[in-house]
PDB file of C-alpha atoms and ligand atoms in Angstrom:
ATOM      1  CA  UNK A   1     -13.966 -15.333  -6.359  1.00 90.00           C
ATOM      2  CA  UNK A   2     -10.438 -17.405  -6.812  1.00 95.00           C
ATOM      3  CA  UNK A   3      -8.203 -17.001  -3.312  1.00 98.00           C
ATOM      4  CA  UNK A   4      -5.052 -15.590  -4.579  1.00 98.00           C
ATOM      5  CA  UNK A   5      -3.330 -15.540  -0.947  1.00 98.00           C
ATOM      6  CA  UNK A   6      -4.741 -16.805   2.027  1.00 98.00           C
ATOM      7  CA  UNK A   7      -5.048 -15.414   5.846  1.00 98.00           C
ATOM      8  CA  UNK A   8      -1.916 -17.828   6.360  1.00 98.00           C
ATOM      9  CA  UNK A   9       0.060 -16.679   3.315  1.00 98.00           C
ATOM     10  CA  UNK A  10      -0.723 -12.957   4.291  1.00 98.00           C
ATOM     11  CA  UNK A  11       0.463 -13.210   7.655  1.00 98.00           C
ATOM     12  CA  UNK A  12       3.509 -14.935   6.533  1.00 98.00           C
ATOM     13  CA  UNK A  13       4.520 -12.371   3.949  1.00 98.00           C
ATOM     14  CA  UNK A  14       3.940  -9.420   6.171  1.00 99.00           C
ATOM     15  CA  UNK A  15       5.607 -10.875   9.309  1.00 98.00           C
ATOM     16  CA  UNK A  16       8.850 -11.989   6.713  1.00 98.00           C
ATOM     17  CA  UNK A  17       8.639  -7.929   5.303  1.00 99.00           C
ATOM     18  CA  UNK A  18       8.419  -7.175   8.884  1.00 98.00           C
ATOM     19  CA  UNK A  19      12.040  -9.294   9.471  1.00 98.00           C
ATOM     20  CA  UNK A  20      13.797  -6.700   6.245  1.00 98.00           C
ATOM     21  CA  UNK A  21      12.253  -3.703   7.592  1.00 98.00           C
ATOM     22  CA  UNK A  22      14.129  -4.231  11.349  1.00 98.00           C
ATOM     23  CA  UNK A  23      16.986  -5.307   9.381  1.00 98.00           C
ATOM     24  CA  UNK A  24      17.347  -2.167   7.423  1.00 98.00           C
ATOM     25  CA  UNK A  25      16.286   0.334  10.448  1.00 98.00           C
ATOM     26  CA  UNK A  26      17.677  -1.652  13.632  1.00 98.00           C
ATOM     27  CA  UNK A  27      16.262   0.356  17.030  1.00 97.00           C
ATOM     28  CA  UNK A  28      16.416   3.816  15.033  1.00 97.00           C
ATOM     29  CA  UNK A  29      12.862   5.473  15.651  1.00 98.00           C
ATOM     30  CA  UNK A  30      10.917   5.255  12.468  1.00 98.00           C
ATOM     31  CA  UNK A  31       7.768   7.162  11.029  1.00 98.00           C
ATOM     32  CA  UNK A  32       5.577   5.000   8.950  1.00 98.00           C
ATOM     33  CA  UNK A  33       2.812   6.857   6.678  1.00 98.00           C
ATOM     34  CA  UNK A  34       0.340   4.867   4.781  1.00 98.00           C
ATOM     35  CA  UNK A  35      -1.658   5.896   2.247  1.00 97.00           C
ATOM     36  CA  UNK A  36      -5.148   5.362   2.804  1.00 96.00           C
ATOM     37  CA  UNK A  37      -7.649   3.059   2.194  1.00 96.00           C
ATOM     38  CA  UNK A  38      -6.159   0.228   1.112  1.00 97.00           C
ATOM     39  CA  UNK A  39      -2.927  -0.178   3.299  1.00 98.00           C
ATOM     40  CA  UNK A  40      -5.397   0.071   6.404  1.00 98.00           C
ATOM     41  CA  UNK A  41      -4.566  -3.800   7.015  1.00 98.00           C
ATOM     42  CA  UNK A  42      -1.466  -3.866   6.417  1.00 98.00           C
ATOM     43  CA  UNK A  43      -0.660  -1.132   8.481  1.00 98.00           C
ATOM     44  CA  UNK A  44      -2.254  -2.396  11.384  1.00 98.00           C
ATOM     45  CA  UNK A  45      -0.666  -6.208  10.959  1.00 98.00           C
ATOM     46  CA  UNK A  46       2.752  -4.907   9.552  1.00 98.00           C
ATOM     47  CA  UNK A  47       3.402  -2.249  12.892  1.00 98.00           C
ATOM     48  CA  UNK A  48       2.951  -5.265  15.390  1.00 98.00           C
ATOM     49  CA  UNK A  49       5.410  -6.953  13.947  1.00 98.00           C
ATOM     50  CA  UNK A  50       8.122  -3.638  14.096  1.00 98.00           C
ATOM     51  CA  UNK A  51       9.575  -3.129  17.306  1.00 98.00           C
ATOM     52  CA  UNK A  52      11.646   0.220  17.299  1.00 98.00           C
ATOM     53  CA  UNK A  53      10.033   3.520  18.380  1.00 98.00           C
ATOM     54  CA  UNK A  54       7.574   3.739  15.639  1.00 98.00           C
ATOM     55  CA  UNK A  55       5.233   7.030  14.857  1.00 98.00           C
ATOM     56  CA  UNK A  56       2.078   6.749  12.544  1.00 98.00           C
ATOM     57  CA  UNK A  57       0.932   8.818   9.798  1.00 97.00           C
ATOM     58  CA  UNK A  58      -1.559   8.967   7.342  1.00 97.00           C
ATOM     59  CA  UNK A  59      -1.883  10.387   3.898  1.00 97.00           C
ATOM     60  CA  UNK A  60      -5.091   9.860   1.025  1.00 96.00           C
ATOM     61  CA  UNK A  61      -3.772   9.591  -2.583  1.00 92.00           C
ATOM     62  CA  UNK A  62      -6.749  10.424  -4.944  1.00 84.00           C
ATOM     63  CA  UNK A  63      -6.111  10.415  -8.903  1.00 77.00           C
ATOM     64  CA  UNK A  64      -8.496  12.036 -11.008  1.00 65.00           C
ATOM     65  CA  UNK A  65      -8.307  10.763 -14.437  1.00 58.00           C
ATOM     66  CA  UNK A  66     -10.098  12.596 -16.915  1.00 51.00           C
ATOM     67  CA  UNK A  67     -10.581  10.764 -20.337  1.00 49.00           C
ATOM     68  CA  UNK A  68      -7.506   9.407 -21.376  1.00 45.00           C
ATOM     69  CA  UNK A  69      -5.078  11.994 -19.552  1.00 49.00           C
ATOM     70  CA  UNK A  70      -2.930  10.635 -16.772  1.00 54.00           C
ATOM     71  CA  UNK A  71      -4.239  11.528 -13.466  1.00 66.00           C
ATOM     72  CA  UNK A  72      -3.413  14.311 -11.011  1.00 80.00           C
ATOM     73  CA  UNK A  73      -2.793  13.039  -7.969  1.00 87.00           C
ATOM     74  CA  UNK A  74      -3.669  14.890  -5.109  1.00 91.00           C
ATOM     75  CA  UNK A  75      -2.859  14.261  -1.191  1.00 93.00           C
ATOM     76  CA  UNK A  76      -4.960  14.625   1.589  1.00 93.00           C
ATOM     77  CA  UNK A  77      -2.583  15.677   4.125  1.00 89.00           C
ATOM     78  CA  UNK A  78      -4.936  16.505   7.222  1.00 87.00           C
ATOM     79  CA  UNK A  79      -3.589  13.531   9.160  1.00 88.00           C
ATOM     80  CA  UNK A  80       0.350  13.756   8.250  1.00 90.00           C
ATOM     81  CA  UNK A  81       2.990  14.079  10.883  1.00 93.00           C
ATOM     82  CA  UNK A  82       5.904  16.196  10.945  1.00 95.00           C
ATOM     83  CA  UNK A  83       8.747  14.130   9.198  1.00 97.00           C
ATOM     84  CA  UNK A  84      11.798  16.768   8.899  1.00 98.00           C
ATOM     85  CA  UNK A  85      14.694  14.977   9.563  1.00 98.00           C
ATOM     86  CA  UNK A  86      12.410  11.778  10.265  1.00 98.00           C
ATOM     87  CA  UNK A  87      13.330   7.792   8.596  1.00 98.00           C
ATOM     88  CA  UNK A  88      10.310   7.442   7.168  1.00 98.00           C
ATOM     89  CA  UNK A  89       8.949   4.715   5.712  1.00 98.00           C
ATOM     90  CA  UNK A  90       6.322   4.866   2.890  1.00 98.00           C
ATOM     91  CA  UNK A  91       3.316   1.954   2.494  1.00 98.00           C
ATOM     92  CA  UNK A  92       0.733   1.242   0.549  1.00 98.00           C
ATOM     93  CA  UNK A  93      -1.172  -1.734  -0.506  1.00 98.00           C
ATOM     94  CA  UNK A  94      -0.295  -2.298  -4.339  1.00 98.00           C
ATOM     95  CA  UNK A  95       2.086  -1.114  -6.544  1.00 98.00           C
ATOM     96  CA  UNK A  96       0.235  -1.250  -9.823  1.00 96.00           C
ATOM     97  CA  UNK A  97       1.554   1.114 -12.567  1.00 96.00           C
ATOM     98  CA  UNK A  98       3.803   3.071 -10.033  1.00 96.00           C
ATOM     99  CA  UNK A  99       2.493   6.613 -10.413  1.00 95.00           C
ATOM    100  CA  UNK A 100       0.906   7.246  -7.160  1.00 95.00           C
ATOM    101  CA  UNK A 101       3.721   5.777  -5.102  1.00 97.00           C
ATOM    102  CA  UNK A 102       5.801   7.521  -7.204  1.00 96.00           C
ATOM    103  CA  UNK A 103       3.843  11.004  -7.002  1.00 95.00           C
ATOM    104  CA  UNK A 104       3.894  10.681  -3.026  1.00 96.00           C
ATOM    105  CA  UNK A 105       7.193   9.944  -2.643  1.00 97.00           C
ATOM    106  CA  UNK A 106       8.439  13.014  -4.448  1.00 96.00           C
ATOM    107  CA  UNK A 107       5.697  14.883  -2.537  1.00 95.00           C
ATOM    108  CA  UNK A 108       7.428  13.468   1.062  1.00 97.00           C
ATOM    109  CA  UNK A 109      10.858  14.170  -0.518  1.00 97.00           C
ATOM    110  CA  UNK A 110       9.985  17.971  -0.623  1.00 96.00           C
ATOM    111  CA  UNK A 111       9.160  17.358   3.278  1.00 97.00           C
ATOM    112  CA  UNK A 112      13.108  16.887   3.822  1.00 98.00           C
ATOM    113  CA  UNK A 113      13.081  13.444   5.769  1.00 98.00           C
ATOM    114  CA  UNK A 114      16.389  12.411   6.689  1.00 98.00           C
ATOM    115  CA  UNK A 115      15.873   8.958   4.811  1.00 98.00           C
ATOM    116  CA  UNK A 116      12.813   7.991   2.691  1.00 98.00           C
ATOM    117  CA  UNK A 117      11.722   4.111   1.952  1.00 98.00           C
ATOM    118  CA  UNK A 118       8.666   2.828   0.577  1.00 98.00           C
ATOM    119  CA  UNK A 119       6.822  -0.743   1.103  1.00 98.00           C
ATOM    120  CA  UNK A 120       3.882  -2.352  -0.232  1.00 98.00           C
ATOM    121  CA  UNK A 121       2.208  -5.495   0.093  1.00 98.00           C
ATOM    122  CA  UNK A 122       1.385  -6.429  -3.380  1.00 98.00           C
ATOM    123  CA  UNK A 123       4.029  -5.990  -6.406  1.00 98.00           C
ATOM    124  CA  UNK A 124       1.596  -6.032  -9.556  1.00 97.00           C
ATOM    125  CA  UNK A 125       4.183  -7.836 -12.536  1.00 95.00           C
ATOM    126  CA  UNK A 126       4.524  -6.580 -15.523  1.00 91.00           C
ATOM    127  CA  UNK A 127       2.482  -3.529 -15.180  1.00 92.00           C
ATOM    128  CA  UNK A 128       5.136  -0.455 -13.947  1.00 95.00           C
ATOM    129  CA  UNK A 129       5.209   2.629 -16.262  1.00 96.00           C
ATOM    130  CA  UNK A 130       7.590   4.483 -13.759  1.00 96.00           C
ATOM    131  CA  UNK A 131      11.342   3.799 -13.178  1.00 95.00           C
ATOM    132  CA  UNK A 132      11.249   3.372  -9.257  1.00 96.00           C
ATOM    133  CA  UNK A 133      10.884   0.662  -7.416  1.00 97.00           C
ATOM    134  CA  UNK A 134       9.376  -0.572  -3.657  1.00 98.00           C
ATOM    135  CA  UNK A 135      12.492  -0.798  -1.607  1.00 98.00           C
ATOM    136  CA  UNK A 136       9.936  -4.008   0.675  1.00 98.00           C
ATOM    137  CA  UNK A 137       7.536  -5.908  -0.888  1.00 98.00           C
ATOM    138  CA  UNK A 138       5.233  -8.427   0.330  1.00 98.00           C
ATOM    139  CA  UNK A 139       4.291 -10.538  -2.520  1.00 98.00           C
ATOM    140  CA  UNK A 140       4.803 -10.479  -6.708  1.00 98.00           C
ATOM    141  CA  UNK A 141       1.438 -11.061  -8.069  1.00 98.00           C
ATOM    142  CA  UNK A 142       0.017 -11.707 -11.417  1.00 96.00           C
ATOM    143  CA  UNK A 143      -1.707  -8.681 -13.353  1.00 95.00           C
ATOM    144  CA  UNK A 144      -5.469  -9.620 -12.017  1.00 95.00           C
ATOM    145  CA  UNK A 145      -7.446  -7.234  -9.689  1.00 95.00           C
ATOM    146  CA  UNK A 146      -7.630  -8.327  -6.268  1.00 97.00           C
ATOM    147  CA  UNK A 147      -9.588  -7.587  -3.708  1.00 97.00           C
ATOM    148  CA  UNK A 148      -9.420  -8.030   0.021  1.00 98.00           C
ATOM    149  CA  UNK A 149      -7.020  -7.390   3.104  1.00 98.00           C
ATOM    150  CA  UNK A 150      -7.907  -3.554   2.575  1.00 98.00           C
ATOM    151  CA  UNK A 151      -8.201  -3.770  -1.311  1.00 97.00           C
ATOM    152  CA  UNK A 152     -11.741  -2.667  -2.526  1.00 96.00           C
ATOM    153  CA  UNK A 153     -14.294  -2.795  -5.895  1.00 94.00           C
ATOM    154  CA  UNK A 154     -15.997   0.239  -5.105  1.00 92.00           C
ATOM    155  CA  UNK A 155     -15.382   0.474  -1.605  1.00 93.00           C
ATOM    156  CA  UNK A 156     -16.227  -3.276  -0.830  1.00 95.00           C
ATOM    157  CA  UNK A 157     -14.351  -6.369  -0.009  1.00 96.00           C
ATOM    158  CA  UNK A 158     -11.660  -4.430   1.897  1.00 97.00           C
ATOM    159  CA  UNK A 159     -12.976  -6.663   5.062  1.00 98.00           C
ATOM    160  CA  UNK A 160     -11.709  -9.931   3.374  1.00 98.00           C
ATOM    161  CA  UNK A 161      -9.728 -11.499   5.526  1.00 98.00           C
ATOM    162  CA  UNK A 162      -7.826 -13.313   2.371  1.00 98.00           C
ATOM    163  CA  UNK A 163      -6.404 -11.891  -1.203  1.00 98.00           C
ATOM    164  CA  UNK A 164      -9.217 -12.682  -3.864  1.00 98.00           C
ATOM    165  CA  UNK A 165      -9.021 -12.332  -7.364  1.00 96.00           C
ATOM    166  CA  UNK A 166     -12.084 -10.938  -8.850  1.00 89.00           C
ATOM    167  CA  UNK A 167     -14.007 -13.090 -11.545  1.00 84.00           C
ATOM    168  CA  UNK A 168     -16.273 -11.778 -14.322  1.00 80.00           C
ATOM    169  CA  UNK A 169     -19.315 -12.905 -12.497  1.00 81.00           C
ATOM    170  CA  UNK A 170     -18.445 -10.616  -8.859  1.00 80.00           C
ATOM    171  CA  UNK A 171     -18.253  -7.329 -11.147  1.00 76.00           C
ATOM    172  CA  UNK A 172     -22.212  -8.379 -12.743  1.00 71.00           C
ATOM    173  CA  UNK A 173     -23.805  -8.913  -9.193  1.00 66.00           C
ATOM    174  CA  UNK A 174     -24.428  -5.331  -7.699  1.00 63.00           C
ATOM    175  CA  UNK A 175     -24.053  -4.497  -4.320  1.00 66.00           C
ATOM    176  CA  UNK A 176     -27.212  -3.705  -2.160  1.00 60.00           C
ATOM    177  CA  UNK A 177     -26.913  -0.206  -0.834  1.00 47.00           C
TER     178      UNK A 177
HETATM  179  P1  LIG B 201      -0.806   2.804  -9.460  1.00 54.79           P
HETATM  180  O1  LIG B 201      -0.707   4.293  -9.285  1.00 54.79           O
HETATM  181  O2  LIG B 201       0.406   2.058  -8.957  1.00 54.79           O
HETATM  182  O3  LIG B 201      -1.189   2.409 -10.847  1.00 54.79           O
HETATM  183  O4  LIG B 201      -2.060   2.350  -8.645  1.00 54.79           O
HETATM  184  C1  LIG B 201      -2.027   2.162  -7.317  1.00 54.79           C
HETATM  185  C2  LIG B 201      -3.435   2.175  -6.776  1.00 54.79           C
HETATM  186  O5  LIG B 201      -4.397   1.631  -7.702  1.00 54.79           O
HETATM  187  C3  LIG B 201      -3.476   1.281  -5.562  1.00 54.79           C
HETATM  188  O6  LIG B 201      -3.138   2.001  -4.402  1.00 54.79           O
HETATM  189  C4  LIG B 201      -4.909   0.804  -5.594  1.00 54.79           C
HETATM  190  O7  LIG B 201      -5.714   1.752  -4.955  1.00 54.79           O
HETATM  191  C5  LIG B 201      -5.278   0.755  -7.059  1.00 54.79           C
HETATM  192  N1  LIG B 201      -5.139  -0.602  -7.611  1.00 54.79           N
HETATM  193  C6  LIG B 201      -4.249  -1.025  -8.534  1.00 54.79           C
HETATM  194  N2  LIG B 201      -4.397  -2.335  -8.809  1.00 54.79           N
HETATM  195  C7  LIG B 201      -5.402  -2.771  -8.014  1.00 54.79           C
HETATM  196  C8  LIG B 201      -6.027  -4.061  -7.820  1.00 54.79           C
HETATM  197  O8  LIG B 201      -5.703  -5.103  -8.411  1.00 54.79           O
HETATM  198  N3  LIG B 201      -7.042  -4.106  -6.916  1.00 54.79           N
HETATM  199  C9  LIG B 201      -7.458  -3.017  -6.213  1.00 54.79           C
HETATM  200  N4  LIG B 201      -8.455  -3.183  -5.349  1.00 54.79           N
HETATM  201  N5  LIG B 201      -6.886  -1.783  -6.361  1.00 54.79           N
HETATM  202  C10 LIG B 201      -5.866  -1.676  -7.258  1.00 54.79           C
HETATM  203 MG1  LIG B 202      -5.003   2.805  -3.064  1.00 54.79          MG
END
């Protein structure tokens, strides 16, 4: 496995996202939903770094993609919080192709917030097939699957404490169950 970013670099790029996301809310009370599994990290580092009155929520994208059809996402809302009227602010670990961000945000745009943001660690270049854009993001990275810092293969790896590209050789050796 190559290191992409390390524990350093991370904490660097969160704590400097950390700066613009004060700078854009000042003291107002914010309500931060991530979308689980993979922002679990960054949640937990990002919302240290955020001093204002500061609510958490969680959501669970899933897309099933059937053959070649684009997937239907669908949101696990069982651990959501009220966010009528609510700045909310939107994270999730990669933005890839776009769709789920995009999917939840029209989803929590339904929910009448008074303002809606997103952020994400990881900005995935050259791959976006929807017209939106993170309003925060952590880090541009080359189109190579990473793993790490929350990111999973098949629900491993999230535990990294690093960003780790995976190499042909990680996807042969199978995981003992
Ligand atoms: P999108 O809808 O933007 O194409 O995909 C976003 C989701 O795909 C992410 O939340 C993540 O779960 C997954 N994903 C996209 N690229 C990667 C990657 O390089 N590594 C991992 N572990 N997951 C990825
Ligand atoms: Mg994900």
């Amino acid at each position: 496995m190559k290191i992409l970013l390390t524990e350093k670099e991370l904490d660097d790029g969160v704590a400097a996202m950390a700066q613009q996301i004060a700078h854009a809310y000042g003291d107002k009370p914010l309500t931060v939903i991530a979308i689980m599994t993979g922002s679990l990290i960054l949640l937990a580092d990002l919302i240290r770094y955020l001093e204002m009155p500061l609510r958490v929520g969680l959501i669970q994208a899933s897309s099933y993609r059937g053959g070649t059809t684009s997937g239907q996402l669908t949101i696990n809302e069982t651990m959501q919080l009220d966010i009528k009227d609510r700045d909310v602010l939107i994270i999730d670990d990669i933005f890839d192709t776009g769709k789920t961000l995009r999917e939840v945000m029209l989803r929590m745009a339904e929910l009448k917030p008074k303002s809606l943001r997103s952020a994400v660690l990881l900005n995935k270049q050259g791959k976006q097939e929807v017209s939106m854009q993170p309003d925060f993001v952590a880090f541009n990275i080359p189109d190579e699957f990473v793993v790490g810092y929350g990111l999973d293969y098949q629900d491993h790896y999230r535990n990294l404490p690093y960003l780790a590209c995976l190499e042909p050789q990680d996807l042969q050796s199978p995981f003992p169950l």
